[in-house]
mmCIF file of C-alpha atoms and ligand atoms in Angstrom:
data_model
loop_
_atom_site.group_PDB
_atom_site.id
_atom_site.type_symbol
_atom_site.label_atom_id
_atom_site.label_comp_id
_atom_site.label_asym_id
_atom_site.label_seq_id
_atom_site.Cartn_x
_atom_site.Cartn_y
_atom_site.Cartn_z
ATOM 1 C CA MET A 1 -9.739 -41.989 -3.878
ATOM 2 C CA ASN A 2 -6.707 -42.808 -6.010
ATOM 3 C CA ASP A 3 -3.757 -39.931 -6.166
ATOM 4 C CA ARG A 4 -4.869 -39.226 -9.677
ATOM 5 C CA THR A 5 -8.564 -38.605 -9.053
ATOM 6 C CA ARG A 6 -7.314 -36.674 -5.821
ATOM 7 C CA SER A 7 -4.999 -34.496 -8.292
ATOM 8 C CA ARG A 8 -7.897 -33.696 -10.690
ATOM 9 C CA LYS A 9 -10.406 -32.809 -8.072
ATOM 10 C CA ALA A 10 -7.766 -30.620 -6.419
ATOM 11 C CA SER A 11 -6.868 -28.636 -9.733
ATOM 12 C CA VAL A 12 -10.702 -28.535 -10.550
ATOM 13 C CA ARG A 13 -11.127 -26.697 -7.234
ATOM 14 C CA ASP A 14 -7.877 -24.256 -8.077
ATOM 15 C CA VAL A 15 -9.564 -23.296 -11.459
ATOM 16 C CA ARG A 16 -12.668 -22.225 -9.753
ATOM 17 C CA ARG A 17 -10.712 -20.596 -7.043
ATOM 18 C CA THR A 18 -9.044 -18.585 -9.909
ATOM 19 C CA ASN A 19 -11.815 -17.973 -11.852
ATOM 20 C CA ARG A 20 -13.615 -16.835 -8.463
ATOM 21 C CA ALA A 21 -11.028 -13.921 -7.882
ATOM 22 C CA LEU A 22 -11.004 -12.872 -11.799
ATOM 23 C CA VAL A 23 -14.704 -12.315 -11.416
ATOM 24 C CA ILE A 24 -14.421 -10.615 -7.555
ATOM 25 C CA ARG A 25 -11.486 -8.531 -9.077
ATOM 26 C CA HIS A 26 -13.570 -7.245 -11.989
ATOM 27 C CA LEU A 27 -16.249 -6.248 -9.805
ATOM 28 C CA LEU A 28 -13.980 -4.697 -7.127
ATOM 29 C CA PHE A 29 -12.512 -2.431 -10.012
ATOM 30 C CA ALA A 30 -15.731 -1.706 -12.165
ATOM 31 C CA HIS A 31 -17.601 -1.174 -9.245
ATOM 32 C CA GLU A 32 -20.657 -1.932 -11.474
ATOM 33 C CA THR A 33 -21.153 -4.609 -14.026
ATOM 34 C CA SER A 34 -23.439 -7.002 -15.047
ATOM 35 C CA ARG A 35 -22.929 -10.337 -15.921
ATOM 36 C CA SER A 36 -22.139 -10.035 -19.662
ATOM 37 C CA SER A 37 -19.811 -7.179 -18.932
ATOM 38 C CA ALA A 38 -17.922 -9.926 -16.267
ATOM 39 C CA GLY A 39 -18.032 -12.179 -19.041
ATOM 40 C CA GLU A 40 -16.241 -9.998 -21.358
ATOM 41 C CA ALA A 41 -13.956 -8.692 -19.079
ATOM 42 C CA THR A 42 -12.893 -11.964 -17.540
ATOM 43 C CA ALA A 43 -12.837 -14.008 -20.871
ATOM 44 C CA LEU A 44 -14.922 -16.533 -18.844
ATOM 45 C CA SER A 45 -17.805 -18.476 -20.408
ATOM 46 C CA ALA A 46 -21.564 -17.222 -19.965
ATOM 47 C CA ALA A 47 -21.905 -20.039 -18.007
ATOM 48 C CA THR A 48 -19.161 -19.923 -15.515
ATOM 49 C CA VAL A 49 -19.688 -16.391 -14.699
ATOM 50 C CA THR A 50 -23.058 -17.089 -14.018
ATOM 51 C CA ASN A 51 -22.662 -19.867 -11.748
ATOM 52 C CA LEU A 52 -20.176 -17.834 -9.816
ATOM 53 C CA ILE A 53 -22.024 -14.837 -9.498
ATOM 54 C CA SER A 54 -24.699 -16.734 -7.997
ATOM 55 C CA ASP A 55 -22.551 -18.113 -5.452
ATOM 56 C CA LEU A 56 -21.523 -14.725 -4.455
ATOM 57 C CA ILE A 57 -24.763 -13.638 -4.145
ATOM 58 C CA ASP A 58 -25.273 -16.565 -1.831
ATOM 59 C CA GLU A 59 -22.738 -16.134 0.176
ATOM 60 C CA GLY A 60 -23.506 -12.153 0.607
ATOM 61 C CA ALA A 61 -20.563 -10.859 -1.631
ATOM 62 C CA VAL A 62 -22.216 -9.884 -4.178
ATOM 63 C CA VAL A 63 -25.958 -7.858 -4.780
ATOM 64 C CA GLU A 64 -28.208 -7.085 -7.627
ATOM 65 C CA GLN A 65 -28.275 -3.527 -7.767
ATOM 66 C CA GLY A 66 -31.321 -2.737 -10.229
ATOM 67 C CA PHE A 67 -31.540 -2.883 -14.143
ATOM 68 C CA LEU A 68 -29.369 -1.768 -16.920
ATOM 69 C CA GLU A 69 -31.517 -0.972 -20.427
ATOM 70 C CA SER A 70 -29.702 -2.605 -22.829
ATOM 71 C CA PRO A 71 -30.103 -1.402 -26.564
ATOM 72 C CA GLY A 72 -32.460 -3.886 -28.361
ATOM 73 C CA GLY A 73 -31.887 -6.804 -25.106
ATOM 74 C CA ARG A 74 -33.234 -7.586 -22.357
ATOM 75 C CA PRO A 75 -32.285 -5.464 -19.563
ATOM 76 C CA ARG A 76 -28.983 -6.528 -17.798
ATOM 77 C CA THR A 77 -28.844 -6.848 -14.067
ATOM 78 C CA VAL A 78 -26.501 -4.278 -12.218
ATOM 79 C CA LEU A 79 -24.244 -5.995 -9.959
ATOM 80 C CA GLY A 80 -21.751 -4.859 -7.535
ATOM 81 C CA LEU A 81 -20.167 -5.739 -4.521
ATOM 82 C CA ASN A 82 -21.905 -5.888 -1.180
ATOM 83 C CA PRO A 83 -20.643 -3.280 1.282
ATOM 84 C CA LYS A 84 -22.634 -5.054 3.789
ATOM 85 C CA ALA A 85 -20.754 -8.345 3.334
ATOM 86 C CA ALA A 86 -17.643 -7.898 5.100
ATOM 87 C CA ILE A 87 -15.322 -5.215 6.874
ATOM 88 C CA PHE A 88 -11.434 -5.112 7.013
ATOM 89 C CA PHE A 89 -8.804 -3.150 8.149
ATOM 90 C CA GLY A 90 -5.353 -1.186 7.116
ATOM 91 C CA ALA A 91 -2.674 0.251 9.367
ATOM 92 C CA ASP A 92 0.426 1.569 8.796
ATOM 93 C CA VAL A 93 3.265 2.499 11.265
ATOM 94 C CA GLY A 94 4.736 5.813 9.725
ATOM 95 C CA GLU A 95 7.357 8.289 10.768
ATOM 96 C CA THR A 96 5.195 10.089 13.331
ATOM 97 C CA GLN A 97 2.199 8.095 13.214
ATOM 98 C CA ILE A 98 0.337 4.995 13.347
ATOM 99 C CA THR A 99 -2.883 5.304 10.981
ATOM 100 C CA LEU A 100 -5.641 2.736 11.351
ATOM 101 C CA GLU A 101 -8.618 2.554 8.952
ATOM 102 C CA ALA A 102 -11.608 0.807 8.192
ATOM 103 C CA PHE A 103 -12.872 -0.149 4.953
ATOM 104 C CA ASP A 104 -16.120 -2.124 3.301
ATOM 105 C CA LEU A 105 -15.784 -4.650 0.063
ATOM 106 C CA THR A 106 -16.488 -1.580 -1.861
ATOM 107 C CA LEU A 107 -13.348 0.013 -0.759
ATOM 108 C CA SER A 108 -15.289 2.859 1.202
ATOM 109 C CA ARG A 109 -13.281 4.151 4.349
ATOM 110 C CA LEU A 110 -15.521 3.523 7.202
ATOM 111 C CA GLY A 111 -13.620 5.053 9.978
ATOM 112 C CA ARG A 112 -10.103 5.752 11.038
ATOM 113 C CA ARG A 113 -8.067 6.232 14.386
ATOM 114 C CA ILE A 114 -4.606 7.605 14.916
ATOM 115 C CA HIS A 115 -1.948 7.732 17.141
ATOM 116 C CA ARG A 116 0.907 10.018 17.082
ATOM 117 C CA PHE A 117 4.245 9.673 18.740
ATOM 118 C CA SER A 118 7.088 11.535 19.268
ATOM 119 C CA GLY A 119 10.914 10.880 18.601
ATOM 120 C CA ARG A 120 12.211 8.319 15.641
ATOM 121 C CA ARG A 121 11.258 5.107 17.898
ATOM 122 C CA ILE A 122 8.215 3.371 18.808
ATOM 123 C CA ASP A 123 7.841 0.409 21.011
ATOM 124 C CA PRO A 124 5.958 -2.370 19.205
ATOM 125 C CA GLN A 125 3.976 -3.139 22.312
ATOM 126 C CA LYS A 126 2.477 0.371 21.864
ATOM 127 C CA VAL A 127 1.341 -0.058 18.190
ATOM 128 C CA ILE A 128 -0.162 -3.384 19.270
ATOM 129 C CA ASP A 129 -2.237 -1.904 21.994
ATOM 130 C CA PHE A 130 -3.092 1.021 19.927
ATOM 131 C CA LEU A 131 -4.232 -1.457 17.047
ATOM 132 C CA ALA A 132 -6.033 -3.987 19.195
ATOM 133 C CA ASP A 133 -8.055 -0.954 20.868
ATOM 134 C CA GLY A 134 -8.669 0.947 17.823
ATOM 135 C CA VAL A 135 -9.607 -2.041 16.042
ATOM 136 C CA ALA A 136 -12.432 -2.786 19.002
ATOM 137 C CA SER A 137 -13.564 0.805 19.034
ATOM 138 C CA LEU A 138 -14.065 0.716 15.095
ATOM 139 C CA ILE A 139 -16.099 -2.532 14.958
ATOM 140 C CA GLN A 140 -18.332 -1.231 17.611
ATOM 141 C CA GLU A 141 -18.760 2.618 15.758
ATOM 142 C CA ILE A 142 -19.411 0.596 12.809
ATOM 143 C CA ALA A 143 -21.967 -1.942 14.088
ATOM 144 C CA ALA A 144 -23.580 0.942 15.986
ATOM 145 C CA LYS A 145 -23.872 2.893 12.586
ATOM 146 C CA GLN A 146 -25.419 -0.245 10.767
ATOM 147 C CA SER A 147 -27.943 -0.608 13.238
ATOM 148 C CA THR A 148 -31.316 1.046 12.768
ATOM 149 C CA GLY A 149 -30.286 3.698 14.731
ATOM 150 C CA LEU A 150 -34.038 3.373 16.513
ATOM 151 C CA ALA A 151 -33.166 3.083 20.399
ATOM 152 C CA ASN A 152 -35.290 0.205 21.500
ATOM 153 C CA GLU A 153 -35.044 -1.797 18.420
ATOM 154 C CA PRO A 154 -32.523 -4.680 17.899
ATOM 155 C CA ALA A 155 -30.084 -4.719 14.815
ATOM 156 C CA THR A 156 -31.432 -5.849 11.745
ATOM 157 C CA GLU A 157 -28.321 -6.569 10.196
ATOM 158 C CA PRO A 158 -26.049 -9.380 11.150
ATOM 159 C CA ALA A 159 -22.392 -7.848 12.341
ATOM 160 C CA PRO A 160 -20.242 -7.741 8.971
ATOM 161 C CA ARG A 161 -17.569 -10.385 9.028
ATOM 162 C CA VAL A 162 -13.967 -9.500 9.474
ATOM 163 C CA LEU A 163 -11.504 -10.485 6.885
ATOM 164 C CA GLY A 164 -8.721 -9.201 8.572
ATOM 165 C CA LEU A 165 -6.084 -6.447 9.248
ATOM 166 C CA GLY A 166 -3.156 -5.360 6.972
ATOM 167 C CA LEU A 167 -0.387 -3.964 8.763
ATOM 168 C CA GLY A 168 2.310 -1.738 6.968
ATOM 169 C CA VAL A 169 5.711 -1.297 9.069
ATOM 170 C CA PRO A 170 9.243 0.182 8.193
ATOM 171 C CA GLY A 171 11.927 -2.188 7.729
ATOM 172 C CA ILE A 172 12.385 -5.517 6.252
ATOM 173 C CA VAL A 173 9.620 -7.804 6.764
ATOM 174 C CA GLU A 174 10.578 -11.728 6.584
ATOM 175 C CA HIS A 175 7.823 -13.816 5.396
ATOM 176 C CA PRO A 176 5.543 -11.248 4.736
ATOM 177 C CA THR A 177 3.006 -13.569 2.948
ATOM 178 C CA ALA A 178 2.078 -15.472 5.524
ATOM 179 C CA SER A 179 -0.621 -14.480 7.538
ATOM 180 C CA VAL A 180 0.112 -14.020 11.634
ATOM 181 C CA GLY A 181 -0.800 -17.106 13.856
ATOM 182 C CA LEU A 182 -2.343 -18.831 11.721
ATOM 183 C CA ARG A 183 0.153 -21.063 9.676
ATOM 184 C CA GLY A 184 3.744 -21.451 8.496
ATOM 185 C CA ASP A 185 6.098 -19.027 9.083
ATOM 186 C CA GLU A 186 5.725 -16.144 11.370
ATOM 187 C CA PRO A 187 6.557 -12.369 9.556
ATOM 188 C CA LEU A 188 9.561 -11.180 11.035
ATOM 189 C CA VAL A 189 10.193 -7.467 11.161
ATOM 190 C CA HIS A 190 13.813 -6.204 11.335
ATOM 191 C CA ALA A 191 13.647 -2.130 11.202
ATOM 192 C CA GLN A 192 17.213 -1.205 12.073
ATOM 193 C CA VAL A 193 16.596 2.654 11.818
ATOM 194 C CA VAL A 194 13.595 2.639 14.557
ATOM 195 C CA GLY A 195 15.335 -0.306 16.674
ATOM 196 C CA TRP A 196 12.878 -3.190 15.782
ATOM 197 C CA LYS A 197 15.178 -6.562 16.095
ATOM 198 C CA ALA A 198 12.893 -9.610 14.682
ATOM 199 C CA VAL A 199 9.739 -7.886 16.030
ATOM 200 C CA THR A 200 6.686 -10.396 15.909
ATOM 201 C CA PHE A 201 3.274 -9.405 15.910
ATOM 202 C CA THR A 202 1.688 -12.972 17.333
ATOM 203 C CA SER A 203 0.195 -11.127 20.367
ATOM 204 C CA LEU A 204 -1.580 -8.793 18.187
ATOM 205 C CA ALA A 205 -3.072 -11.906 16.093
ATOM 206 C CA GLU A 206 -4.169 -13.346 19.309
ATOM 207 C CA ARG A 207 -5.686 -10.407 20.716
ATOM 208 C CA LEU A 208 -7.799 -9.605 17.010
ATOM 209 C CA GLY A 209 -8.821 -13.184 16.669
ATOM 210 C CA PHE A 210 -9.185 -12.816 13.054
ATOM 211 C CA PRO A 211 -6.385 -12.754 10.221
ATOM 212 C CA LEU A 212 -3.279 -10.216 10.477
ATOM 213 C CA PHE A 213 -1.311 -9.674 7.528
ATOM 214 C CA VAL A 214 2.052 -7.441 8.025
ATOM 215 C CA ASP A 215 4.086 -6.257 5.381
ATOM 216 C CA ASN A 216 6.975 -3.291 4.498
ATOM 217 C CA GLY A 217 4.761 -0.121 4.441
ATOM 218 C CA ALA A 218 6.657 0.903 0.935
ATOM 219 C CA LYS A 219 5.269 -2.343 -0.491
ATOM 220 C CA THR A 220 2.298 -2.128 0.696
ATOM 221 C CA THR A 221 1.585 1.670 -0.529
ATOM 222 C CA THR A 222 3.231 0.012 -3.874
ATOM 223 C CA GLN A 223 0.246 -2.107 -4.032
ATOM 224 C CA ALA A 224 -2.314 0.400 -3.734
ATOM 225 C CA GLU A 225 -0.597 2.442 -6.619
ATOM 226 C CA ALA A 226 -0.579 -0.471 -8.623
ATOM 227 C CA TRP A 227 -4.712 -1.439 -8.042
ATOM 228 C CA PHE A 228 -6.050 1.697 -7.849
ATOM 229 C CA GLY A 229 -3.370 4.927 -8.257
ATOM 230 C CA SER A 230 -0.521 6.081 -10.971
ATOM 231 C CA ALA A 231 1.168 2.387 -11.296
ATOM 232 C CA GLN A 232 -2.429 0.694 -12.517
ATOM 233 C CA GLY A 233 -1.617 -1.398 -15.202
ATOM 234 C CA VAL A 234 1.802 -0.782 -15.018
ATOM 235 C CA GLU A 235 4.261 -4.018 -15.604
ATOM 236 C CA HIS A 236 7.518 -2.450 -15.005
ATOM 237 C CA GLY A 237 7.313 0.596 -12.779
ATOM 238 C CA ILE A 238 8.739 1.701 -9.273
ATOM 239 C CA VAL A 239 6.962 3.869 -6.993
ATOM 240 C CA VAL A 240 9.794 6.063 -4.830
ATOM 241 C CA LEU A 241 8.146 7.308 -1.273
ATOM 242 C CA ILE A 242 10.028 9.965 0.296
ATOM 243 C CA GLY A 243 9.391 11.309 3.636
ATOM 244 C CA ASP A 244 12.270 11.792 6.254
ATOM 245 C CA GLY A 245 13.007 8.218 5.321
ATOM 246 C CA VAL A 246 13.066 6.855 1.941
ATOM 247 C CA GLY A 247 12.224 3.656 0.546
ATOM 248 C CA ALA A 248 10.462 2.240 -3.002
ATOM 249 C CA GLY A 249 8.389 -0.866 -4.381
ATOM 250 C CA ILE A 250 9.659 -2.378 -7.433
ATOM 251 C CA ILE A 251 6.892 -3.930 -9.818
ATOM 252 C CA THR A 252 8.293 -6.363 -12.469
ATOM 253 C CA ASN A 253 5.693 -8.205 -14.804
ATOM 254 C CA GLY A 254 2.961 -6.874 -12.913
ATOM 255 C CA ARG A 255 3.961 -8.039 -9.493
ATOM 256 C CA LEU A 256 5.566 -6.720 -6.584
ATOM 257 C CA TYR A 257 9.694 -7.677 -6.460
ATOM 258 C CA ARG A 258 10.867 -8.925 -3.398
ATOM 259 C CA GLY A 259 14.348 -10.555 -3.640
ATOM 260 C CA SER A 260 15.117 -13.342 -1.808
ATOM 261 C CA SER A 261 14.003 -12.416 1.621
ATOM 262 C CA SER A 262 11.947 -9.538 0.862
ATOM 263 C CA SER A 263 14.326 -6.437 1.551
ATOM 264 C CA ALA A 264 14.205 -5.570 -2.005
ATOM 265 C CA GLY A 265 13.279 -1.951 -2.445
ATOM 266 C CA GLU A 266 15.476 -0.588 0.420
ATOM 267 C CA TRP A 267 16.502 2.374 -2.226
ATOM 268 C CA GLY A 268 17.075 4.683 0.563
ATOM 269 C CA HIS A 269 19.996 2.961 1.764
ATOM 270 C CA THR A 270 21.393 2.728 -1.434
ATOM 271 C CA LYS A 271 24.622 4.925 -1.938
ATOM 272 C CA ILE A 272 25.563 8.043 -4.005
ATOM 273 C CA SER A 273 28.666 9.393 -2.229
ATOM 274 C CA LEU A 274 31.730 7.665 -0.571
ATOM 275 C CA ASP A 275 32.264 9.924 1.769
ATOM 276 C CA GLY A 276 28.725 11.245 2.909
ATOM 277 C CA ILE A 277 27.426 11.932 6.093
ATOM 278 C CA ARG A 278 26.025 9.303 8.485
ATOM 279 C CA CYS A 279 22.784 7.934 7.898
ATOM 280 C CA ARG A 280 20.681 6.420 10.186
ATOM 281 C CA CYS A 281 21.228 2.874 9.109
ATOM 282 C CA GLY A 282 25.196 3.337 10.049
ATOM 283 C CA SER A 283 26.337 3.331 6.707
ATOM 284 C CA ARG A 284 27.301 6.747 4.681
ATOM 285 C CA GLY A 285 26.593 8.361 1.648
ATOM 286 C CA CYS A 286 23.009 6.741 1.834
ATOM 287 C CA VAL A 287 20.109 8.436 -0.753
ATOM 288 C CA GLU A 288 18.200 9.022 2.352
ATOM 289 C CA THR A 289 21.367 11.433 3.792
ATOM 290 C CA PHE A 290 20.535 13.627 0.394
ATOM 291 C CA VAL A 291 16.552 13.283 -0.346
ATOM 292 C CA GLY A 292 15.267 12.842 2.905
ATOM 293 C CA ALA A 293 13.203 15.871 4.507
ATOM 294 C CA SER A 294 15.300 16.566 7.357
ATOM 295 C CA ALA A 295 18.534 16.222 5.597
ATOM 296 C CA VAL A 296 17.433 18.542 2.837
ATOM 297 C CA LEU A 297 16.462 20.995 5.497
ATOM 298 C CA GLU A 298 20.213 20.372 7.442
ATOM 299 C CA ARG A 299 21.633 21.400 4.434
ATOM 300 C CA TRP A 300 19.630 24.502 3.934
ATOM 301 C CA ARG A 301 20.403 25.868 7.129
ATOM 302 C CA GLY A 302 23.645 24.849 7.121
ATOM 303 C CA ARG A 303 23.761 22.830 10.667
ATOM 304 C CA ASP A 304 23.134 19.493 12.260
ATOM 305 C CA ASP A 305 19.629 19.799 13.269
ATOM 306 C CA THR A 306 18.294 17.347 16.202
ATOM 307 C CA TRP A 307 15.460 15.528 14.646
ATOM 308 C CA VAL A 308 12.342 16.164 15.561
ATOM 309 C CA GLY A 309 9.777 14.329 13.751
ATOM 310 C CA ARG A 310 8.037 14.888 10.590
ATOM 311 C CA GLU A 311 9.173 18.533 9.985
ATOM 312 C CA THR A 312 6.469 19.546 7.790
ATOM 313 C CA ALA A 313 6.587 23.390 9.248
ATOM 314 C CA GLY A 314 10.307 23.268 8.589
ATOM 315 C CA ILE A 315 9.705 21.896 4.841
ATOM 316 C CA ASP A 316 6.954 24.402 4.223
ATOM 317 C CA ALA A 317 9.643 27.385 5.367
ATOM 318 C CA LEU A 318 11.872 26.326 3.129
ATOM 319 C CA PHE A 319 9.368 25.977 0.011
ATOM 320 C CA ALA A 320 8.462 29.865 1.280
ATOM 321 C CA ALA A 321 11.893 31.098 0.880
ATOM 322 C CA PHE A 322 12.602 29.351 -2.407
ATOM 323 C CA ASP A 323 9.451 31.127 -3.771
ATOM 324 C CA ALA A 324 10.812 34.265 -2.175
ATOM 325 C CA HIS A 325 13.984 33.432 -4.322
ATOM 326 C CA GLU A 326 16.189 33.029 -1.178
ATOM 327 C CA PRO A 327 19.617 31.784 -2.589
ATOM 328 C CA ASP A 328 20.324 29.586 -0.200
ATOM 329 C CA ALA A 329 16.756 27.773 -0.476
ATOM 330 C CA ALA A 330 17.477 28.022 -4.503
ATOM 331 C CA ALA A 331 20.678 26.045 -3.691
ATOM 332 C CA ALA A 332 19.176 23.439 -1.498
ATOM 333 C CA MET A 333 16.432 22.945 -4.192
ATOM 334 C CA SER A 334 18.897 22.580 -7.027
ATOM 335 C CA ASP A 335 20.945 20.071 -4.783
ATOM 336 C CA LEU A 336 17.843 17.914 -4.217
ATOM 337 C CA VAL A 337 16.818 17.824 -7.605
ATOM 338 C CA ASP A 338 20.530 16.958 -8.716
ATOM 339 C CA HIS A 339 20.845 14.316 -6.184
ATOM 340 C CA LEU A 340 17.298 12.425 -6.148
ATOM 341 C CA GLY A 341 17.204 12.672 -10.378
ATOM 342 C CA LEU A 342 20.977 10.882 -9.615
ATOM 343 C CA ALA A 343 19.219 8.313 -7.370
ATOM 344 C CA LEU A 344 16.382 7.662 -9.693
ATOM 345 C CA ALA A 345 18.851 7.247 -12.774
ATOM 346 C CA ASN A 346 19.894 4.614 -10.974
ATOM 347 C CA LEU A 347 16.738 3.023 -10.774
ATOM 348 C CA VAL A 348 16.342 3.832 -14.479
ATOM 349 C CA ASN A 349 19.321 1.863 -15.693
ATOM 350 C CA LEU A 350 19.090 -1.016 -13.260
ATOM 351 C CA TYR A 351 15.544 -1.845 -13.589
ATOM 352 C CA ASN A 352 14.459 -0.273 -16.958
ATOM 353 C CA PRO A 353 10.970 1.061 -15.491
ATOM 354 C CA GLN A 354 8.078 2.328 -17.707
ATOM 355 C CA LYS A 355 7.017 4.501 -14.982
ATOM 356 C CA ILE A 356 8.350 6.020 -11.688
ATOM 357 C CA VAL A 357 5.729 7.152 -9.285
ATOM 358 C CA VAL A 358 6.829 9.803 -6.832
ATOM 359 C CA GLY A 359 4.974 9.635 -3.759
ATOM 360 C CA GLY A 360 5.517 9.938 0.458
ATOM 361 C CA TRP A 361 4.587 13.379 1.799
ATOM 362 C CA PHE A 362 7.669 15.026 0.916
ATOM 363 C CA GLY A 363 7.976 13.405 -2.369
ATOM 364 C CA ASP A 364 4.503 14.742 -2.996
ATOM 365 C CA GLN A 365 5.841 18.371 -2.588
ATOM 366 C CA ILE A 366 8.710 17.616 -4.565
ATOM 367 C CA ALA A 367 6.510 16.374 -7.671
ATOM 368 C CA GLU A 368 4.399 19.076 -7.033
ATOM 369 C CA LYS A 369 7.196 21.740 -7.627
ATOM 370 C CA PHE A 370 9.909 20.331 -9.858
ATOM 371 C CA LEU A 371 8.645 17.238 -11.656
ATOM 372 C CA GLU A 372 9.865 18.656 -15.000
ATOM 373 C CA GLU A 373 13.099 19.611 -13.018
ATOM 374 C CA LEU A 374 13.552 16.103 -11.819
ATOM 375 C CA HIS A 375 12.698 14.499 -15.070
ATOM 376 C CA ALA A 376 15.823 16.609 -16.753
ATOM 377 C CA SER A 377 18.229 15.453 -13.745
ATOM 378 C CA VAL A 378 17.376 11.565 -14.274
ATOM 379 C CA LEU A 379 17.931 12.441 -17.867
ATOM 380 C CA ARG A 380 21.414 13.907 -17.416
ATOM 381 C CA PHE A 381 22.275 10.572 -15.179
ATOM 382 C CA SER A 382 21.025 7.653 -16.554
ATOM 383 C CA LEU A 383 21.587 6.008 -20.252
ATOM 384 C CA GLU A 384 20.109 7.703 -22.860
ATOM 385 C CA GLN A 385 17.614 4.742 -24.197
ATOM 386 C CA PRO A 386 15.972 3.952 -20.774
ATOM 387 C CA GLY A 387 15.935 7.735 -19.464
ATOM 388 C CA ASN A 388 13.894 8.526 -22.441
ATOM 389 C CA GLU A 389 11.532 5.623 -22.015
ATOM 390 C CA VAL A 390 10.610 6.552 -18.448
ATOM 391 C CA VAL A 391 7.376 8.433 -17.197
ATOM 392 C CA LEU A 392 7.776 10.109 -14.171
ATOM 393 C CA GLU A 393 4.469 11.255 -12.279
ATOM 394 C CA ARG A 394 3.225 12.327 -9.248
ATOM 395 C CA SER A 395 1.307 9.724 -7.144
ATOM 396 C CA ARG A 396 -2.411 10.039 -7.770
ATOM 397 C CA LEU A 397 -3.119 8.694 -4.250
ATOM 398 C CA GLY A 398 -1.284 11.344 -2.537
ATOM 399 C CA HIS A 399 0.505 10.317 0.640
ATOM 400 C CA ASP A 400 -2.097 9.117 2.997
ATOM 401 C CA ALA A 401 -2.681 5.858 0.637
ATOM 402 C CA ALA A 402 -0.397 3.843 3.229
ATOM 403 C CA ALA A 403 -3.687 2.239 5.246
ATOM 404 C CA LEU A 404 -5.617 1.711 2.152
ATOM 405 C CA GLY A 405 -1.866 -0.326 0.778
ATOM 406 C CA ALA A 406 -1.836 -2.367 3.797
ATOM 407 C CA ALA A 407 -5.792 -3.115 3.964
ATOM 408 C CA THR A 408 -5.188 -4.774 0.030
ATOM 409 C CA LEU A 409 -3.688 -7.624 2.148
ATOM 410 C CA PRO A 410 -6.272 -9.018 3.732
ATOM 411 C CA LEU A 411 -8.525 -7.886 0.567
ATOM 412 C CA ASP A 412 -6.191 -9.827 -1.613
ATOM 413 C CA HIS A 413 -6.187 -13.219 0.689
ATOM 414 C CA PHE A 414 -9.993 -12.702 0.429
ATOM 415 C CA ILE A 415 -10.244 -12.458 -2.965
ATOM 416 C CA GLU A 416 -7.514 -15.468 -3.841
ATOM 417 C CA THR A 417 -8.570 -17.923 -1.233
ATOM 418 C CA GLY A 418 -12.151 -16.931 0.149
ATOM 419 C CA TRP A 419 -13.627 -16.288 3.661
ATOM 420 C CA PRO A 420 -11.504 -16.566 6.555
ATOM 421 C CA GLN A 421 -12.201 -19.871 8.434
HETATM 422 ZN ZN1 ZN B 1 21.608 4.278 5.371
#
């Protein structure tokens, strides 16, 4: 085979792969479709769609689910992704817990495992052990549910294929798109605030025996917002996540912006004061030290609290005091809205987003109560034109979208490249 033939074959394969990805994405977001609707949505020819769908049915990824009457024509076959074809996992290392969830191909949640930890740090080995054990027990649970349920009868369904595990972690992830242990550069996790230096997850990939993908948790949550949530269809948007720590994911031209070594979005450690209090990152005056949950609580209480983990109880008390018109609580909230508005206005001036989605467990509460005040605060500090243009929105997915976001990593890999080898 000469070079030209080889490259023509390669490009035919690429086109086919791209078209296949278009059809699967359509099926994923439409839930139910028909061959003709898939053709309209993807702008592919009827013949191409028919071929691709028939391959996907042969592979078991797509099932025919009955008929739909169509006015004046033949009834159309309803198509959907096959929930029994494959499972995949999403996990997120949050501030006080690791969440592991299993999904089927229609994105129904099949099961969940949670590991809570106290203190700021968690040993990466503990993360690996929890995930390896959790995945094994979830697979067992799912297989048991999918079998007939009759004691003496063998399972009629073959065990579902596993597409992989996506893991969202704090900090900066170098080489996030590489699949751990399979090819190329390994993802390296640098999470200064939790004490992780160049942590790898190779041993987890070996224990799992299927593809593992690692990315920053704010980025995976942003991907979930872009696929299913408030940032759906947004070309230029920012998802800010506020908990005790603060992060952001930036979407430009419809894609996640990463920067040269994937650290873009570390908005929580941009500075809004020259002589502010010291941050977990070692510097001073970071956004996180003004709008992170425990920072806000410390201001309200007028003292330096020992960090005791996710302070929901403390935050609830602060909101209650605000509702009871306690002057200190009103001052703390007004201070929060001012500083958060200022920090968001910097993003508005830098990126000119159409939309900013406010999420994270604390961010969700702020957005629920103060979205209008926050928008006014952004307008006070931003340039007029981009400030007027930006829409501020509370996250539609809520604050437990982190594991779902991480699960989009193996799903995306399946859509783009096919079944894992
Ligand atoms: Zn910092």
